[in-house]
XYZ file of C-alpha atoms in Angstrom:
307
model
C 77.649 -9.503 59.145
C 76.365 -12.501 61.112
C 78.939 -14.224 63.311
C 77.785 -17.640 62.095
C 77.666 -16.659 58.404
C 80.232 -19.247 57.270
C 79.175 -22.057 59.606
C 78.396 -25.285 57.771
C 79.489 -24.142 54.313
C 82.517 -26.445 54.094
C 80.379 -29.330 55.329
C 77.721 -28.510 52.731
C 80.258 -28.499 49.869
C 81.614 -31.888 50.952
C 78.137 -33.427 51.169
C 77.217 -31.944 47.786
C 80.407 -33.238 46.134
C 80.183 -36.701 47.705
C 76.386 -36.939 47.374
C 76.527 -38.672 50.733
C 76.305 -37.648 54.389
C 78.267 -40.753 55.401
C 81.138 -40.139 52.942
C 81.371 -36.478 53.943
C 81.439 -37.432 57.616
C 84.253 -39.923 56.996
C 86.314 -37.332 55.093
C 85.840 -34.631 57.713
C 86.258 -36.942 60.695
C 82.908 -36.207 62.315
C 79.690 -38.139 62.857
C 76.869 -38.355 60.341
C 74.587 -36.817 62.956
C 76.883 -33.784 63.191
C 76.807 -33.417 59.421
C 72.987 -33.559 59.366
C 72.678 -31.037 62.207
C 75.058 -28.609 60.471
C 73.163 -28.842 57.159
C 69.818 -28.231 58.890
C 71.206 -25.121 60.609
C 72.633 -23.848 57.317
C 69.330 -24.377 55.495
C 67.513 -22.588 58.324
C 69.815 -19.567 57.964
C 69.519 -19.540 54.172
C 65.761 -19.975 54.375
C 65.389 -22.726 51.791
C 66.134 -26.398 51.218
C 69.541 -26.999 49.641
C 69.695 -30.802 49.619
C 67.185 -33.503 48.743
C 67.475 -36.638 50.822
C 66.208 -40.146 50.179
C 67.124 -43.453 51.806
C 69.571 -44.124 48.972
C 70.944 -40.812 47.759
C 71.519 -37.123 48.359
C 70.867 -34.552 45.647
C 70.844 -30.798 45.180
C 67.806 -28.595 44.819
C 67.940 -25.790 42.265
C 68.806 -23.412 45.092
C 71.405 -25.872 46.293
C 73.064 -25.960 42.848
C 73.354 -22.171 42.839
C 74.544 -22.078 46.434
C 77.205 -24.734 45.737
C 78.603 -22.818 42.758
C 79.088 -19.705 44.872
C 80.207 -21.578 47.982
C 83.008 -23.455 46.205
C 84.530 -20.181 45.052
C 84.301 -18.761 48.580
C 85.875 -21.835 50.186
C 88.703 -21.747 47.625
C 89.346 -18.068 48.418
C 89.527 -18.809 52.146
C 91.941 -21.688 51.461
C 94.059 -19.350 49.343
C 94.116 -16.785 52.149
C 95.222 -19.402 54.683
C 97.960 -20.739 52.428
C 99.140 -17.219 51.563
C 99.587 -16.605 55.283
C 101.398 -19.940 55.674
C 103.772 -18.908 52.917
C 105.017 -16.013 55.050
C 106.538 -18.151 57.769
C 106.122 -21.868 57.269
C 106.916 -24.661 54.874
C 104.208 -25.658 52.364
C 101.692 -27.917 54.054
C 98.272 -29.452 53.673
C 96.443 -31.854 51.392
C 97.334 -31.563 47.687
C 94.760 -33.422 45.545
C 95.628 -33.982 41.897
C 93.604 -35.616 39.127
C 96.138 -37.491 36.996
C 95.826 -39.477 33.743
C 97.112 -43.028 33.788
C 99.708 -42.110 31.156
C 101.521 -39.961 33.749
C 101.852 -42.741 36.329
C 105.276 -43.926 35.204
C 106.553 -40.325 35.134
C 105.294 -39.554 38.634
C 106.451 -42.685 40.417
C 110.209 -41.850 40.358
C 109.709 -38.465 42.061
C 107.294 -39.472 44.829
C 109.884 -40.539 47.399
C 111.973 -37.409 46.897
C 108.945 -35.118 47.020
C 107.705 -36.680 50.256
C 111.133 -36.231 51.825
C 111.473 -32.628 50.633
C 107.967 -31.574 51.752
C 106.917 -33.665 54.763
C 104.092 -31.238 55.510
C 102.317 -31.916 52.223
C 99.928 -34.860 51.984
C 99.863 -35.745 48.273
C 96.725 -37.492 46.989
C 96.889 -38.743 43.388
C 93.674 -39.906 41.734
C 94.437 -41.700 38.460
C 91.591 -41.358 35.962
C 91.218 -40.649 32.254
C 87.712 -39.159 32.312
C 86.999 -35.447 31.966
C 87.160 -33.920 35.447
C 85.779 -30.635 36.727
C 88.568 -30.077 39.216
C 86.774 -27.237 41.010
C 83.474 -29.075 41.491
C 85.212 -32.288 42.578
C 87.549 -30.706 45.091
C 90.915 -31.060 43.336
C 93.688 -28.506 43.682
C 94.856 -29.189 40.126
C 94.679 -31.626 37.246
C 97.283 -33.078 34.904
C 96.330 -33.807 31.307
C 97.878 -34.214 27.863
C 97.737 -31.024 25.795
C 97.130 -27.402 26.632
C 93.447 -27.295 25.632
C 92.401 -26.073 29.081
C 89.399 -23.921 30.014
C 90.076 -20.196 29.793
C 89.634 -19.658 33.550
C 92.551 -21.997 34.264
C 96.297 -21.520 34.403
C 98.263 -24.181 32.495
C 101.879 -25.073 33.291
C 103.886 -27.323 31.003
C 105.347 -30.361 32.768
C 106.859 -32.255 29.820
C 108.004 -31.262 26.360
C 106.224 -32.543 23.228
C 107.293 -36.097 22.480
C 106.651 -38.597 19.676
C 104.384 -41.506 20.380
C 105.926 -44.934 19.975
C 105.212 -48.641 19.631
C 107.623 -50.744 21.674
C 108.272 -54.386 22.445
C 110.912 -56.429 24.205
C 113.972 -57.792 22.353
C 112.696 -61.306 23.108
C 109.336 -60.516 21.498
C 110.923 -59.166 18.326
C 113.256 -62.167 18.147
C 110.227 -64.443 18.375
C 107.705 -62.581 16.195
C 109.722 -60.199 14.026
C 109.108 -56.459 13.569
C 106.137 -54.805 11.861
C 107.312 -52.534 9.063
C 103.943 -50.840 8.536
C 101.001 -50.256 10.904
C 98.832 -52.621 8.848
C 101.146 -55.463 9.824
C 100.129 -55.084 13.472
C 97.262 -57.462 12.678
C 99.916 -60.198 12.683
C 101.231 -59.218 16.119
C 100.186 -59.456 19.764
C 99.213 -55.956 20.894
C 98.382 -54.868 24.428
C 95.142 -52.876 24.542
C 93.992 -50.178 26.970
C 90.311 -49.871 27.888
C 89.375 -46.246 28.498
C 86.981 -44.812 31.059
C 83.527 -45.410 29.598
C 84.376 -48.782 28.069
C 85.942 -47.951 24.698
C 89.288 -49.501 23.747
C 91.983 -47.006 22.779
C 92.711 -46.912 19.047
C 96.372 -46.614 18.045
C 97.064 -43.460 16.014
C 99.524 -43.141 13.137
C 100.410 -40.757 10.351
C 101.937 -41.421 6.952
C 103.708 -39.006 4.647
C 103.165 -39.466 0.926
C 104.546 -37.026 -1.639
C 104.656 -33.338 -0.710
C 101.177 -33.014 0.790
C 100.168 -33.057 4.437
C 100.663 -36.396 6.154
C 97.661 -38.703 6.347
C 96.542 -39.364 9.906
C 94.658 -42.527 10.763
C 93.834 -44.744 13.711
C 93.273 -48.462 13.976
C 92.048 -51.150 16.319
C 94.626 -53.713 17.378
C 94.203 -57.150 18.912
C 96.171 -59.182 21.372
C 96.153 -61.362 24.468
C 95.834 -58.611 27.087
C 93.620 -55.597 27.790
C 94.259 -53.360 30.827
C 93.016 -50.003 32.122
C 96.366 -48.251 32.486
C 99.682 -47.854 30.619
C 101.861 -48.878 33.572
C 100.641 -52.459 33.269
C 101.048 -52.260 29.484
C 104.695 -51.342 29.882
C 105.371 -54.106 32.399
C 103.690 -56.642 30.146
C 105.672 -55.448 27.130
C 108.947 -55.773 29.047
C 107.898 -59.334 29.932
C 107.418 -60.136 26.243
C 103.616 -60.365 26.222
C 103.299 -58.094 23.213
C 103.640 -54.596 21.774
C 102.451 -51.480 23.565
C 101.686 -47.917 22.444
C 102.915 -45.042 24.590
C 104.671 -41.673 24.693
C 108.336 -42.069 23.771
C 109.584 -40.008 26.721
C 107.685 -42.276 29.140
C 109.378 -45.478 27.931
C 112.749 -43.904 27.074
C 114.477 -45.113 30.290
C 113.500 -48.705 29.474
C 114.680 -48.300 25.890
C 118.060 -47.013 27.144
C 118.336 -50.052 29.400
C 117.672 -52.372 26.468
C 114.445 -53.694 27.988
C 112.276 -52.304 25.185
C 112.875 -51.459 21.530
C 110.825 -49.135 19.287
C 109.358 -49.932 15.888
C 107.310 -48.109 13.235
C 109.239 -44.887 13.961
C 108.341 -43.378 10.581
C 104.603 -43.570 11.251
C 104.323 -42.000 14.694
C 102.490 -38.734 15.498
C 103.566 -36.411 18.309
C 102.060 -35.998 21.763
C 101.824 -32.340 22.877
C 103.142 -33.212 26.339
C 101.676 -33.011 29.832
C 100.315 -29.859 31.460
C 99.199 -29.214 35.009
C 96.246 -26.830 35.292
C 94.446 -25.132 38.157
C 91.963 -22.278 38.752
C 93.548 -18.881 38.284
C 91.986 -17.694 41.534
C 94.109 -20.172 43.471
C 97.173 -18.113 42.486
C 99.562 -21.063 42.582
C 99.153 -22.073 46.222
C 102.402 -22.901 48.068
C 101.770 -26.654 48.135
C 101.033 -26.662 44.392
C 104.010 -24.416 43.626
C 106.225 -26.801 45.607
C 105.031 -29.714 43.452
C 105.623 -27.881 40.159
C 109.037 -26.602 41.244
C 110.053 -30.097 42.308
C 108.938 -31.486 38.936
C 111.087 -28.885 37.134
C 114.171 -30.719 38.326
C 112.978 -33.725 36.320
C 112.459 -32.078 32.945
C 111.500 -28.435 33.337
C 108.239 -26.525 33.134
C 106.984 -23.088 32.170
C 103.733 -21.161 32.459
C 102.109 -21.288 29.043
C 98.966 -19.231 29.723
C 98.145 -16.790 32.488
């Protein structure tokens, strides 16, 4: 085996993921010239061009695509080996990158201070986004999403129990505008919209039971004075009396208990399957990730739902 076999591979994966020499250099704390030199040496050892370079962008050759797929798995295995060794005699440490949907923001915020105090060696990076994310290709340790429909090569851990969805507003809003008794009456109300990644506006979902058959599920567009790109702002605006917002009941439950928000349309609400955290099975629940999941358990419980 060559002594320099692994030289430059981590740098290559960062350049490939960032599609930029400059961004990779900034992340790794080295110069762009050092990045370029390392890539040239790696390509010389491999014997083929891995990256295409123009004045504006960096891309992958066909060989580079294949090399990246294999290299990511190798880098992850080395990281797992390092963290397995750390587990033997040290506290969990290192960068923990999580891809998180906006809906989870209000659930995460209350635990951040306690987690930082309990695990000072872990640097937690939360990237809030609602798009589909390939967590392996984009360098995340794990992702959090609603529902357990996760790729078969992933491990999924439940973070929250299933919970009804809900429409809520402030007491002042309901005193001023009244309460909708059916979803169709939302056309007479001020609703707070959420614009999803990609530009579409989220449609509010409902279900209605009639007779003994299966309930009828339907969704509808709503209108109002405010559109945002995340539920945290929706909740704040609803508390302020701007309008009605649509969310998971467990997320807004603390505000309902405090009397800041009140639910409506309870008989028409479907159920959310809850939040799951998922990660590649080959990572074998790294110590820093296990620390995060264990800490979350104290705020609602979690269990492995597929191995």
